[in-house]
PQR file with spaces between the fields and no chain letter, atoms N, CA, C, O and H, PARSE charges and radii, in Angstrom:
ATOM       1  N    UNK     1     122.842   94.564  126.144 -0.4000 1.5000
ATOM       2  CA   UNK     1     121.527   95.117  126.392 -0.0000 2.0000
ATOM       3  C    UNK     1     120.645   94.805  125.196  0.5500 1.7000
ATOM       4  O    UNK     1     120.552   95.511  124.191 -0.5500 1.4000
ATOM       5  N    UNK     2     120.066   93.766  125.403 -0.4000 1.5000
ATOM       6  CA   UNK     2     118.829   93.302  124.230 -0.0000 2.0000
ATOM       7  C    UNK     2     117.605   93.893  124.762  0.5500 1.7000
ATOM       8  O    UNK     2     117.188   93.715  125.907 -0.5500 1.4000
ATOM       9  H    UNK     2     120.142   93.192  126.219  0.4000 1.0000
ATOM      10  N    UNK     3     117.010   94.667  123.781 -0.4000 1.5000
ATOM      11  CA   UNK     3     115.821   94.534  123.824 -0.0000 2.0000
ATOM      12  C    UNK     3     114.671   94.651  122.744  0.5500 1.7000
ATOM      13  O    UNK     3     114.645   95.589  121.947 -0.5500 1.4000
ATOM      14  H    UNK     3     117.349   94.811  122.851  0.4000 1.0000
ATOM      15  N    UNK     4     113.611   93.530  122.763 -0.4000 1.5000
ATOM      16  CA   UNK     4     112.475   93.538  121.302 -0.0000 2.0000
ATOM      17  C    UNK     4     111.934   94.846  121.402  0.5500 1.7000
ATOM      18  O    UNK     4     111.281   95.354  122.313 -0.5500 1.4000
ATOM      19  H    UNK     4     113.632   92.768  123.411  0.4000 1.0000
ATOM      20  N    UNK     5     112.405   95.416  120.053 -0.4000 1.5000
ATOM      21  CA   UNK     5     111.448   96.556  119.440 -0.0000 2.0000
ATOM      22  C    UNK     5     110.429   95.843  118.342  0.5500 1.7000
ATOM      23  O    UNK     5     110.806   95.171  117.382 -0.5500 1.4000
ATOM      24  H    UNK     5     112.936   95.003  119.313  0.4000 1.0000
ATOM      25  N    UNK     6     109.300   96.085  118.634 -0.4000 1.5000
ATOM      26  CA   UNK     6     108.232   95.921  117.457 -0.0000 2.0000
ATOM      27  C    UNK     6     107.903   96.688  116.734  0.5500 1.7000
ATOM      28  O    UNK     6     107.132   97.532  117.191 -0.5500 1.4000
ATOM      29  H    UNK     6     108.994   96.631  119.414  0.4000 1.0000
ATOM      30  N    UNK     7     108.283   96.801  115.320 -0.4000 1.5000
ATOM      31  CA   UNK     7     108.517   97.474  114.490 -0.0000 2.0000
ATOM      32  C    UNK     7     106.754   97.201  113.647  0.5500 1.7000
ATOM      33  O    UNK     7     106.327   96.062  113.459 -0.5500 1.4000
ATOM      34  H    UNK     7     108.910   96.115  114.950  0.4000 1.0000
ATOM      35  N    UNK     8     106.123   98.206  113.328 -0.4000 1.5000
ATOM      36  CA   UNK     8     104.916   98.538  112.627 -0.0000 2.0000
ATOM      37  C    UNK     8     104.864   99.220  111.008  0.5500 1.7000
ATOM      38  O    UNK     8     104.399  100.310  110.674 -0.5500 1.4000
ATOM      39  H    UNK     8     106.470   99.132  113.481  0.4000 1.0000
ATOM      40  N    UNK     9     105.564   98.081  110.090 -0.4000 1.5000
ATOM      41  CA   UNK     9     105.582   98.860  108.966 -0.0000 2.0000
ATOM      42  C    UNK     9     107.319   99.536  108.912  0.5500 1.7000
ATOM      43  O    UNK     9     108.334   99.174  109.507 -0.5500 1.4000
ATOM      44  H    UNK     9     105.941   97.195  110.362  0.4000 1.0000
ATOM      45  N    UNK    10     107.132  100.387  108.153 -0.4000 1.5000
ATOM      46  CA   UNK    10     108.155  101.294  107.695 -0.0000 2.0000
ATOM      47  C    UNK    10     108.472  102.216  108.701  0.5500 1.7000
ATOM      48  O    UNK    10     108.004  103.348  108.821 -0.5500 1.4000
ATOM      49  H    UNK    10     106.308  100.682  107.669  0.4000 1.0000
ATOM      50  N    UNK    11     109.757  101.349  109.815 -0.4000 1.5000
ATOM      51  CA   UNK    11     110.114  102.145  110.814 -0.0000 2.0000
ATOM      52  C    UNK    11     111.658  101.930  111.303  0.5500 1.7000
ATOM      53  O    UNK    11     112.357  100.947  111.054 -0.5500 1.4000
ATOM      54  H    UNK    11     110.137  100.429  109.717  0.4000 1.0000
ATOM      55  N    UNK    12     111.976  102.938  111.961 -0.4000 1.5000
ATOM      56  CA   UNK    12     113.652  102.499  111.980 -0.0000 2.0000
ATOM      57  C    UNK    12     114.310  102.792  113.188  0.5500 1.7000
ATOM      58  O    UNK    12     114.366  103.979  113.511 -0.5500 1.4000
ATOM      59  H    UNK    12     111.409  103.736  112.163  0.4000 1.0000
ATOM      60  N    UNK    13     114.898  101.817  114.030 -0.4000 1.5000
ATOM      61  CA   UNK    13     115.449  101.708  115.218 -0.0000 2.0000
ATOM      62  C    UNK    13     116.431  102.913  115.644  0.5500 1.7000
ATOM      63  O    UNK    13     117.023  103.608  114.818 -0.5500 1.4000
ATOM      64  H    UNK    13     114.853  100.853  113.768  0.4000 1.0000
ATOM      65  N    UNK    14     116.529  103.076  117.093 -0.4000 1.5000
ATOM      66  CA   UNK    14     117.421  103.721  117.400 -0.0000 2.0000
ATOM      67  C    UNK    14     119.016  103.393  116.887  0.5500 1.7000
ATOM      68  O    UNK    14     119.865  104.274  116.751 -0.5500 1.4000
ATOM      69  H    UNK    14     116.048  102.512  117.764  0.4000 1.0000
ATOM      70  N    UNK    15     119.183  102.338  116.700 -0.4000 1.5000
ATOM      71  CA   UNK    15     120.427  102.009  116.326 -0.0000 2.0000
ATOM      72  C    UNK    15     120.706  102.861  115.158  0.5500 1.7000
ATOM      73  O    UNK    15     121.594  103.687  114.949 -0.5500 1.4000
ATOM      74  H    UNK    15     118.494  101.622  116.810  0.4000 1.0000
ATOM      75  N    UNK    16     119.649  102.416  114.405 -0.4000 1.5000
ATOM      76  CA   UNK    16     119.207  102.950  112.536 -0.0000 2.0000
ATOM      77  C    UNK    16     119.487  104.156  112.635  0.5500 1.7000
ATOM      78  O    UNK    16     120.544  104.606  112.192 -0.5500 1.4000
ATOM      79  H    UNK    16     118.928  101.744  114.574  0.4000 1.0000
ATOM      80  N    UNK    17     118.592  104.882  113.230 -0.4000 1.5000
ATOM      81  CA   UNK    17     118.269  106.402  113.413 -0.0000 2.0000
ATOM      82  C    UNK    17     119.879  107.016  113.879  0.5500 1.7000
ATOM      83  O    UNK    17     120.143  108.147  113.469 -0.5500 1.4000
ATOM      84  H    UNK    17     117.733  104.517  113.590  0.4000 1.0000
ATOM      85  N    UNK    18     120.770  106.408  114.584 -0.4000 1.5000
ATOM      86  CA   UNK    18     122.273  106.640  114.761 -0.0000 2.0000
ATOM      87  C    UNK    18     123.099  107.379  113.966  0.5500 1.7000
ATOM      88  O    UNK    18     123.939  108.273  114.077 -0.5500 1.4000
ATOM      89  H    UNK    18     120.556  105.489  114.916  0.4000 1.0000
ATOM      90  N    UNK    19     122.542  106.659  113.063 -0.4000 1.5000
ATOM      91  CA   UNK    19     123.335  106.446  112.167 -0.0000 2.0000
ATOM      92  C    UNK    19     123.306  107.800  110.638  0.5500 1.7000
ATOM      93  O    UNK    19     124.143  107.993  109.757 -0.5500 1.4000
ATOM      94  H    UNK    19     121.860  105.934  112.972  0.4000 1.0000
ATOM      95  N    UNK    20     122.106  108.414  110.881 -0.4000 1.5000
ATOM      96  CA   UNK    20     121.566  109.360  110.301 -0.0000 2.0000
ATOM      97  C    UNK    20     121.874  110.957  110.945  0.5500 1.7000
ATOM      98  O    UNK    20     122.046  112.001  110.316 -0.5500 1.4000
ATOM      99  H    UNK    20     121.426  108.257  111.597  0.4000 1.0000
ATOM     100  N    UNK    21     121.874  110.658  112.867 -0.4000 1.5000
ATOM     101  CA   UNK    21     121.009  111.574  113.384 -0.0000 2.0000
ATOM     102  C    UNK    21     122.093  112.691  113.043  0.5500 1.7000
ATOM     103  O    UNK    21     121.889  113.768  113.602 -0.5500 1.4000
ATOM     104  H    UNK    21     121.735  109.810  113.378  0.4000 1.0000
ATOM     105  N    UNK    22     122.919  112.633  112.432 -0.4000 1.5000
ATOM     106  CA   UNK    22     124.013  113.761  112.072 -0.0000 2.0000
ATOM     107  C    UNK    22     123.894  114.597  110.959  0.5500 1.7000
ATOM     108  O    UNK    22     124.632  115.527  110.635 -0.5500 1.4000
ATOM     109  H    UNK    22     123.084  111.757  111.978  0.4000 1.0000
ATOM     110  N    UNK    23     122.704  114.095  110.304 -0.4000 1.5000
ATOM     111  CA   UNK    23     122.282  114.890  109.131 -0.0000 2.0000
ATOM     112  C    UNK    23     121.129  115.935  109.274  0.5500 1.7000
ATOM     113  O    UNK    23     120.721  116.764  108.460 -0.5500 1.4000
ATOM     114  H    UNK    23     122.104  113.339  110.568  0.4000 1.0000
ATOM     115  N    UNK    24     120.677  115.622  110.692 -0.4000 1.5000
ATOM     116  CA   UNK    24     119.606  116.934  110.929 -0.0000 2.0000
ATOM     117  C    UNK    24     119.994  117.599  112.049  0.5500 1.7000
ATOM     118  O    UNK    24     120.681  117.107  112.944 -0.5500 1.4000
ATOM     119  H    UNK    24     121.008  114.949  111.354  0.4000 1.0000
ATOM     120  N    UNK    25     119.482  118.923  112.012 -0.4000 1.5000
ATOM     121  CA   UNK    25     119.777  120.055  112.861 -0.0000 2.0000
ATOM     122  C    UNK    25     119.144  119.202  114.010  0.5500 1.7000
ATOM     123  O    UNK    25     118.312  118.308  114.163 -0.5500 1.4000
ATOM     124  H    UNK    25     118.923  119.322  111.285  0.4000 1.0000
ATOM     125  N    UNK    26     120.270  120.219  114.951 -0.4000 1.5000
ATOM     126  CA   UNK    26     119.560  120.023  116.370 -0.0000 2.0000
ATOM     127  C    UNK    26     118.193  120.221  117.130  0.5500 1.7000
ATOM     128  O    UNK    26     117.633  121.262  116.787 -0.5500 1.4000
ATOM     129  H    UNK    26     120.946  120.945  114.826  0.4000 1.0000
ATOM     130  N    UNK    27     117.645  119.624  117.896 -0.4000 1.5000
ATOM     131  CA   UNK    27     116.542  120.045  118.089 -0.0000 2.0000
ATOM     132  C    UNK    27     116.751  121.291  119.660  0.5500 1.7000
ATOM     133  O    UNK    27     117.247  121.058  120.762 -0.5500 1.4000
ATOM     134  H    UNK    27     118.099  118.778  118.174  0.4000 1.0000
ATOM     135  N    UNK    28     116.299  122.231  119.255 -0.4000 1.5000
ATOM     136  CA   UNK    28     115.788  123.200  120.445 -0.0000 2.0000
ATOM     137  C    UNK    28     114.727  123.811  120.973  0.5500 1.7000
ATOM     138  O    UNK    28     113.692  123.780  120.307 -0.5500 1.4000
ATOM     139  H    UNK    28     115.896  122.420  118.360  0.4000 1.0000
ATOM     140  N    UNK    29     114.723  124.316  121.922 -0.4000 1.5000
ATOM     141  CA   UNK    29     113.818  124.288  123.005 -0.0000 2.0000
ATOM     142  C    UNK    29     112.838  123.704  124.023  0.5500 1.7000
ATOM     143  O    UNK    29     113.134  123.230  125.119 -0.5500 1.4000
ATOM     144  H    UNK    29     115.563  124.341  122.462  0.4000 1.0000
ATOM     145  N    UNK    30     111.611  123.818  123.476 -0.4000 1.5000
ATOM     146  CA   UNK    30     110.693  123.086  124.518 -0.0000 2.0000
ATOM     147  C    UNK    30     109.924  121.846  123.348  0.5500 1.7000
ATOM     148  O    UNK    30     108.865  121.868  122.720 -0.5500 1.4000
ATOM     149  H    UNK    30     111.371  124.204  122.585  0.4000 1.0000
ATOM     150  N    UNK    31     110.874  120.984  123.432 -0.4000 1.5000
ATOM     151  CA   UNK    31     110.373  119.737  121.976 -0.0000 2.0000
ATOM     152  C    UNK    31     109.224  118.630  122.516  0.5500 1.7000
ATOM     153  O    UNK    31     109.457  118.050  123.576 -0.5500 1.4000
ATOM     154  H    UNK    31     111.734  120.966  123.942  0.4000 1.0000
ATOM     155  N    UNK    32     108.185  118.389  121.900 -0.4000 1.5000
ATOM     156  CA   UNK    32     107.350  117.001  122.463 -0.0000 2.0000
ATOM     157  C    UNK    32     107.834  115.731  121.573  0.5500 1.7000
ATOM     158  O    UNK    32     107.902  114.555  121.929 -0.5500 1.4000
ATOM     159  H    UNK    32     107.996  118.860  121.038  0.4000 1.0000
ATOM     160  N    UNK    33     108.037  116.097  120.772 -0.4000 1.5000
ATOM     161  CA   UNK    33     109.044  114.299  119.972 -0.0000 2.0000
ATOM     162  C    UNK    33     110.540  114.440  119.262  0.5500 1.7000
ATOM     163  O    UNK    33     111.009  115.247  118.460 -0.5500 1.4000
ATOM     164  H    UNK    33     107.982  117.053  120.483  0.4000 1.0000
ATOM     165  N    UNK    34     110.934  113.559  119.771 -0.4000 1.5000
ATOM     166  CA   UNK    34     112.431  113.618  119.401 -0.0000 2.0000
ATOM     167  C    UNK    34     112.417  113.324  117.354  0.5500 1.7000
ATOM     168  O    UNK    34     111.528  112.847  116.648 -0.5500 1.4000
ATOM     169  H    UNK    34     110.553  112.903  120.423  0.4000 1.0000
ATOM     170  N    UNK    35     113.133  113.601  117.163 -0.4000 1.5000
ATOM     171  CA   UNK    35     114.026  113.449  115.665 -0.0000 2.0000
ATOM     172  C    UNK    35     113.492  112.155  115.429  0.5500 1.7000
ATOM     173  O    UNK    35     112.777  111.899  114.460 -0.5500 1.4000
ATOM     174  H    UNK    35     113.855  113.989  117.736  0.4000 1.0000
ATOM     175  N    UNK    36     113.765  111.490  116.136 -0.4000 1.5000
ATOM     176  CA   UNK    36     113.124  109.509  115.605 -0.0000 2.0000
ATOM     177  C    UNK    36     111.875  109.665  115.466  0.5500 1.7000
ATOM     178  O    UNK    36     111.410  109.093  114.480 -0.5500 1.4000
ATOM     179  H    UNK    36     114.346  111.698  116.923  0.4000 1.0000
ATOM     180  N    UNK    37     111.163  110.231  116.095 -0.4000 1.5000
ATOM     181  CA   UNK    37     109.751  110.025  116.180 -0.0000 2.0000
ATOM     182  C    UNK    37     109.065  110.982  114.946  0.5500 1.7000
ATOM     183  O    UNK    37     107.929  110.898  114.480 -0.5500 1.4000
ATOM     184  H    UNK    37     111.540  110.695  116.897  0.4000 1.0000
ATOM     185  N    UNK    38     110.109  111.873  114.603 -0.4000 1.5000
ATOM     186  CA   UNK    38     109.483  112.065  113.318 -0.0000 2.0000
ATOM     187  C    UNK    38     109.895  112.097  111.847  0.5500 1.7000
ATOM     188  O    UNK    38     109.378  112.676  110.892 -0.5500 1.4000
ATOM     189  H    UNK    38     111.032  111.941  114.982  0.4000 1.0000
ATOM     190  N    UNK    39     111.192  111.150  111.949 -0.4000 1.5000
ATOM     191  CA   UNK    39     111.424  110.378  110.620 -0.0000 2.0000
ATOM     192  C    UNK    39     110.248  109.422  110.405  0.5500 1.7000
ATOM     193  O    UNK    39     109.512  109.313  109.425 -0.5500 1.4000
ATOM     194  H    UNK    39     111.612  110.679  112.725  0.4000 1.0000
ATOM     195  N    UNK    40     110.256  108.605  111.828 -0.4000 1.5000
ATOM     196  CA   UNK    40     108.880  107.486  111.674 -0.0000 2.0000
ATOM     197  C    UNK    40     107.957  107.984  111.084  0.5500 1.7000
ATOM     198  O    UNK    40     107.524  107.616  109.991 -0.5500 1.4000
ATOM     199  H    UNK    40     110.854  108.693  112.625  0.4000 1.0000
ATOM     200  N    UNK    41     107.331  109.391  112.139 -0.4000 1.5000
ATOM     201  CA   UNK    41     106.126  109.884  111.486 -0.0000 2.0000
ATOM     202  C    UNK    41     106.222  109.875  109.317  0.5500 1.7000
ATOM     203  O    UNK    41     105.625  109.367  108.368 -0.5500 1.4000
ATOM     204  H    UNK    41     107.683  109.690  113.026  0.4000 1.0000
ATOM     205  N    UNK    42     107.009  110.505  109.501 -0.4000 1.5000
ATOM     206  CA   UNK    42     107.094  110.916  107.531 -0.0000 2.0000
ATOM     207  C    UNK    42     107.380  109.455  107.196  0.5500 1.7000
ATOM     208  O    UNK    42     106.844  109.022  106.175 -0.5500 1.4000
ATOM     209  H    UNK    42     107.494  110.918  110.272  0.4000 1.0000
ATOM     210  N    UNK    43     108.070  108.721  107.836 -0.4000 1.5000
ATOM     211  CA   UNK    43     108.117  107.197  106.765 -0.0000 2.0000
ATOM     212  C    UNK    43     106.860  106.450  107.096  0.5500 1.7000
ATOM     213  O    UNK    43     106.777  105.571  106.239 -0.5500 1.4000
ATOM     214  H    UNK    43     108.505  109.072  108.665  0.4000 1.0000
ATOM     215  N    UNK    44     106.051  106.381  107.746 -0.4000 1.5000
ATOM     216  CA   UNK    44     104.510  106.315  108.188 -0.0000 2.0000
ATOM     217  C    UNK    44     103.453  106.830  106.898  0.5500 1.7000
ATOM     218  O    UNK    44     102.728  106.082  106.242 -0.5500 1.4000
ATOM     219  H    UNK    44     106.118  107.095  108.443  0.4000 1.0000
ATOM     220  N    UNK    45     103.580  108.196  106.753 -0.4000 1.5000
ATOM     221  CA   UNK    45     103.063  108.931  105.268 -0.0000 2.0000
ATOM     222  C    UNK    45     103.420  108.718  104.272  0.5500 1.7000
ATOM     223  O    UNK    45     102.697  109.155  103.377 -0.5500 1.4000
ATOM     224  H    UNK    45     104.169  108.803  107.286  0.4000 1.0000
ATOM     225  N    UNK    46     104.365  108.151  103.950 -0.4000 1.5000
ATOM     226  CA   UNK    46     105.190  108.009  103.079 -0.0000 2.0000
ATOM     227  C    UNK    46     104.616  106.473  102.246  0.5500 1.7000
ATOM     228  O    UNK    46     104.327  106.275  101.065 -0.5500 1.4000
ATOM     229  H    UNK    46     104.952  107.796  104.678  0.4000 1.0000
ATOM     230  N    UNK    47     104.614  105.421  103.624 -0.4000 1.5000
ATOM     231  CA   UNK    47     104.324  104.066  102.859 -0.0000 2.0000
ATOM     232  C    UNK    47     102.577  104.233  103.031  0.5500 1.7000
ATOM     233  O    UNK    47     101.929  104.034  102.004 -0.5500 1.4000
ATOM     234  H    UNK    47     104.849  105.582  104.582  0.4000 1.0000
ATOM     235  N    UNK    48     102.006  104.501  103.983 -0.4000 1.5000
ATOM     236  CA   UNK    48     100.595  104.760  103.582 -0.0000 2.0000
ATOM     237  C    UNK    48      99.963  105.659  102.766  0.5500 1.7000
ATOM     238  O    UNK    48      98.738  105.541  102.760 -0.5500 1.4000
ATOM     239  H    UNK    48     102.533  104.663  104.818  0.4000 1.0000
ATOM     240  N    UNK    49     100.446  106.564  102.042 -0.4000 1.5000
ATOM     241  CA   UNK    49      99.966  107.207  101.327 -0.0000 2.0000
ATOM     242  C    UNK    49      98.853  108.211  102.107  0.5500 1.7000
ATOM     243  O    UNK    49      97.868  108.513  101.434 -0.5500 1.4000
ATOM     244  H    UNK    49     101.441  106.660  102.047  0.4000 1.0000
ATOM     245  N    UNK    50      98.949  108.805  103.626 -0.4000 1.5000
ATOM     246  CA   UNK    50      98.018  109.043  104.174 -0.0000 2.0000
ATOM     247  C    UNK    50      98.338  110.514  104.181  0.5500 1.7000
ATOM     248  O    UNK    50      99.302  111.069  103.653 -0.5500 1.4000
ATOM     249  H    UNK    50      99.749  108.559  104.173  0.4000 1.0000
ATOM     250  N    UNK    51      97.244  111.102  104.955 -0.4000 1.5000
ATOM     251  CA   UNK    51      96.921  112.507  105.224 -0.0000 2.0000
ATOM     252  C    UNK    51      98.366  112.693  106.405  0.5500 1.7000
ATOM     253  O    UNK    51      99.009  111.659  106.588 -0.5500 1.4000
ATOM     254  H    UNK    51      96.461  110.651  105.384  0.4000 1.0000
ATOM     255  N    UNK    52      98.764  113.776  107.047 -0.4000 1.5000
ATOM     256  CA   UNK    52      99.695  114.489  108.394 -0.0000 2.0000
ATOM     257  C    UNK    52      98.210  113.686  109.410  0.5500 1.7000
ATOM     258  O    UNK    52      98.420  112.835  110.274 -0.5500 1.4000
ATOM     259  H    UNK    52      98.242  114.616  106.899  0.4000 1.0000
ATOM     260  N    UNK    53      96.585  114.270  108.993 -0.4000 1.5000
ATOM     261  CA   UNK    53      96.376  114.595  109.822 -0.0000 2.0000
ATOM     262  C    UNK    53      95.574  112.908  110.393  0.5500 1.7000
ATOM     263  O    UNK    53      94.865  112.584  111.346 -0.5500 1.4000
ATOM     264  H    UNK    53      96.414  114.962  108.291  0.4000 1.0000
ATOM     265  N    UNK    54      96.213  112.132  109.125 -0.4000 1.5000
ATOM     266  CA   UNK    54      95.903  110.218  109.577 -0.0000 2.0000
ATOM     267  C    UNK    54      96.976  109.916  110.096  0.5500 1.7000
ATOM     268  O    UNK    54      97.208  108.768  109.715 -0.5500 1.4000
ATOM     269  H    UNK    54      96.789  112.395  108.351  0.4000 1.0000
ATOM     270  N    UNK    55      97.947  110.328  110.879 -0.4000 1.5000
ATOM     271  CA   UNK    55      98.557  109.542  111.675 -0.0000 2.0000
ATOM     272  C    UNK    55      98.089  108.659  112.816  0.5500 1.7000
ATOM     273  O    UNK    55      97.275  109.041  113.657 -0.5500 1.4000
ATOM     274  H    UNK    55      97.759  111.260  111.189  0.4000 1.0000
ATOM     275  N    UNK    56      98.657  107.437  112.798 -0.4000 1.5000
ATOM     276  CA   UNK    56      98.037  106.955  114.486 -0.0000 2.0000
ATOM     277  C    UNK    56      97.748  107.940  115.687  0.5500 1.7000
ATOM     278  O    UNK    56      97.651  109.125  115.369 -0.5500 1.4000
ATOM     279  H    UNK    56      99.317  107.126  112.115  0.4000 1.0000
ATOM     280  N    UNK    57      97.635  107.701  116.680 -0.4000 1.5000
ATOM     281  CA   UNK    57      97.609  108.481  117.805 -0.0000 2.0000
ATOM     282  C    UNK    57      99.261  108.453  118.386  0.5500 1.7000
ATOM     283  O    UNK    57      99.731  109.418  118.988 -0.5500 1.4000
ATOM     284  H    UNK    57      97.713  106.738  116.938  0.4000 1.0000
ATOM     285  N    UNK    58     100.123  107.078  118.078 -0.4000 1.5000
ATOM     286  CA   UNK    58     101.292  106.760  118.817 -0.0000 2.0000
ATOM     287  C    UNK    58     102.342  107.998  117.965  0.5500 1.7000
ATOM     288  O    UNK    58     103.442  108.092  118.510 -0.5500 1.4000
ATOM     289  H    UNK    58      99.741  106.294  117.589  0.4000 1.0000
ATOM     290  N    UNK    59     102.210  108.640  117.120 -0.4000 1.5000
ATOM     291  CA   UNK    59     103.181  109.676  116.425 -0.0000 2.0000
ATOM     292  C    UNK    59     102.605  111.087  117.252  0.5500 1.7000
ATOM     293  O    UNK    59     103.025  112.190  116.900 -0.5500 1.4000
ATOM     294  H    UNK    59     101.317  108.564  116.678  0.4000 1.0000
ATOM     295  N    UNK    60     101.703  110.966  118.271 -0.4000 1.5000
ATOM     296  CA   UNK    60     101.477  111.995  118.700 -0.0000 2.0000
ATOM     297  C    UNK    60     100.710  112.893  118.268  0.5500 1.7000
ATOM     298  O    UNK    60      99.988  112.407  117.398 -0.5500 1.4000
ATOM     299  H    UNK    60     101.361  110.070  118.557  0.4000 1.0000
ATOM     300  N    UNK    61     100.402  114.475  118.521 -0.4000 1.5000
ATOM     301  CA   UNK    61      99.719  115.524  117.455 -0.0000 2.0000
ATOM     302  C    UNK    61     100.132  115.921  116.277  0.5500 1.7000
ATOM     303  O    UNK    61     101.126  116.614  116.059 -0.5500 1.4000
ATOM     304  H    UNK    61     100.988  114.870  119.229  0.4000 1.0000
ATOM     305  N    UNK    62      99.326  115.460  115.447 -0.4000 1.5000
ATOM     306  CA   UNK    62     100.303  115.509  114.045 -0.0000 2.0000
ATOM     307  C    UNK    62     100.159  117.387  113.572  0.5500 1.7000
ATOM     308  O    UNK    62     100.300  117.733  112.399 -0.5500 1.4000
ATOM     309  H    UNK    62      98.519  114.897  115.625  0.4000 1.0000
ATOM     310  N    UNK    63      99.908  118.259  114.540 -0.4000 1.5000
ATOM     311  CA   UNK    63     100.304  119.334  114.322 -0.0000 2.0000
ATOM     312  C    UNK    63     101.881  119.490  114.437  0.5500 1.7000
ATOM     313  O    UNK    63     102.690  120.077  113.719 -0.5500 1.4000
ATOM     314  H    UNK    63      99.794  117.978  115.493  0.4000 1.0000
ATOM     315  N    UNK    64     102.083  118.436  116.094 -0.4000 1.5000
ATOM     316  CA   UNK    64     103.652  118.813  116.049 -0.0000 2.0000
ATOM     317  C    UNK    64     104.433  118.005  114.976  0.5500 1.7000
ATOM     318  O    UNK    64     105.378  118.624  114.485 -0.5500 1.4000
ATOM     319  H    UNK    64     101.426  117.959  116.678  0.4000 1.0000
ATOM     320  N    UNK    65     104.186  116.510  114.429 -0.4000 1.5000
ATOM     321  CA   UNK    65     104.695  115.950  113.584 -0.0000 2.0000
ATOM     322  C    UNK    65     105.235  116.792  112.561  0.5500 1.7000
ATOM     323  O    UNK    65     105.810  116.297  111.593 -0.5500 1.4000
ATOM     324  H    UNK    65     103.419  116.007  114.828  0.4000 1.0000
């Protein structure tokens, strides 16, 4: 099962994210982004030097970020 991920900067595949996802708590209840989506988000802030509230639109509401 191949498939191109286009990667934007400082971001890390599901494969990647695998490989980690054992180091964070579970997520519960009623969640709008999974665990990947917000390592991205913080490695996103991280290499841009930006605001929570400069995220793209694709990280979602950066309230929930």
């Amino acid at each position: 099962m191949s498939r191109a991920i286009k990667l934007l900067g400082m971001e890390i595949t599901p494969a990647q994210f695998a490989l980690i996802e054992h180091c964070l708590p579970l997520q519960r209840g009623n969640v709008s982004m999974t665990n990947l989506q917000v390592v991205n988000a913080l490695l996103y802030v991280a290499e841009h030097g930006c605001k929570w509230r400069g995220l793209p639109e694709r990280f979602g509401n950066w309230h929930t970020a």
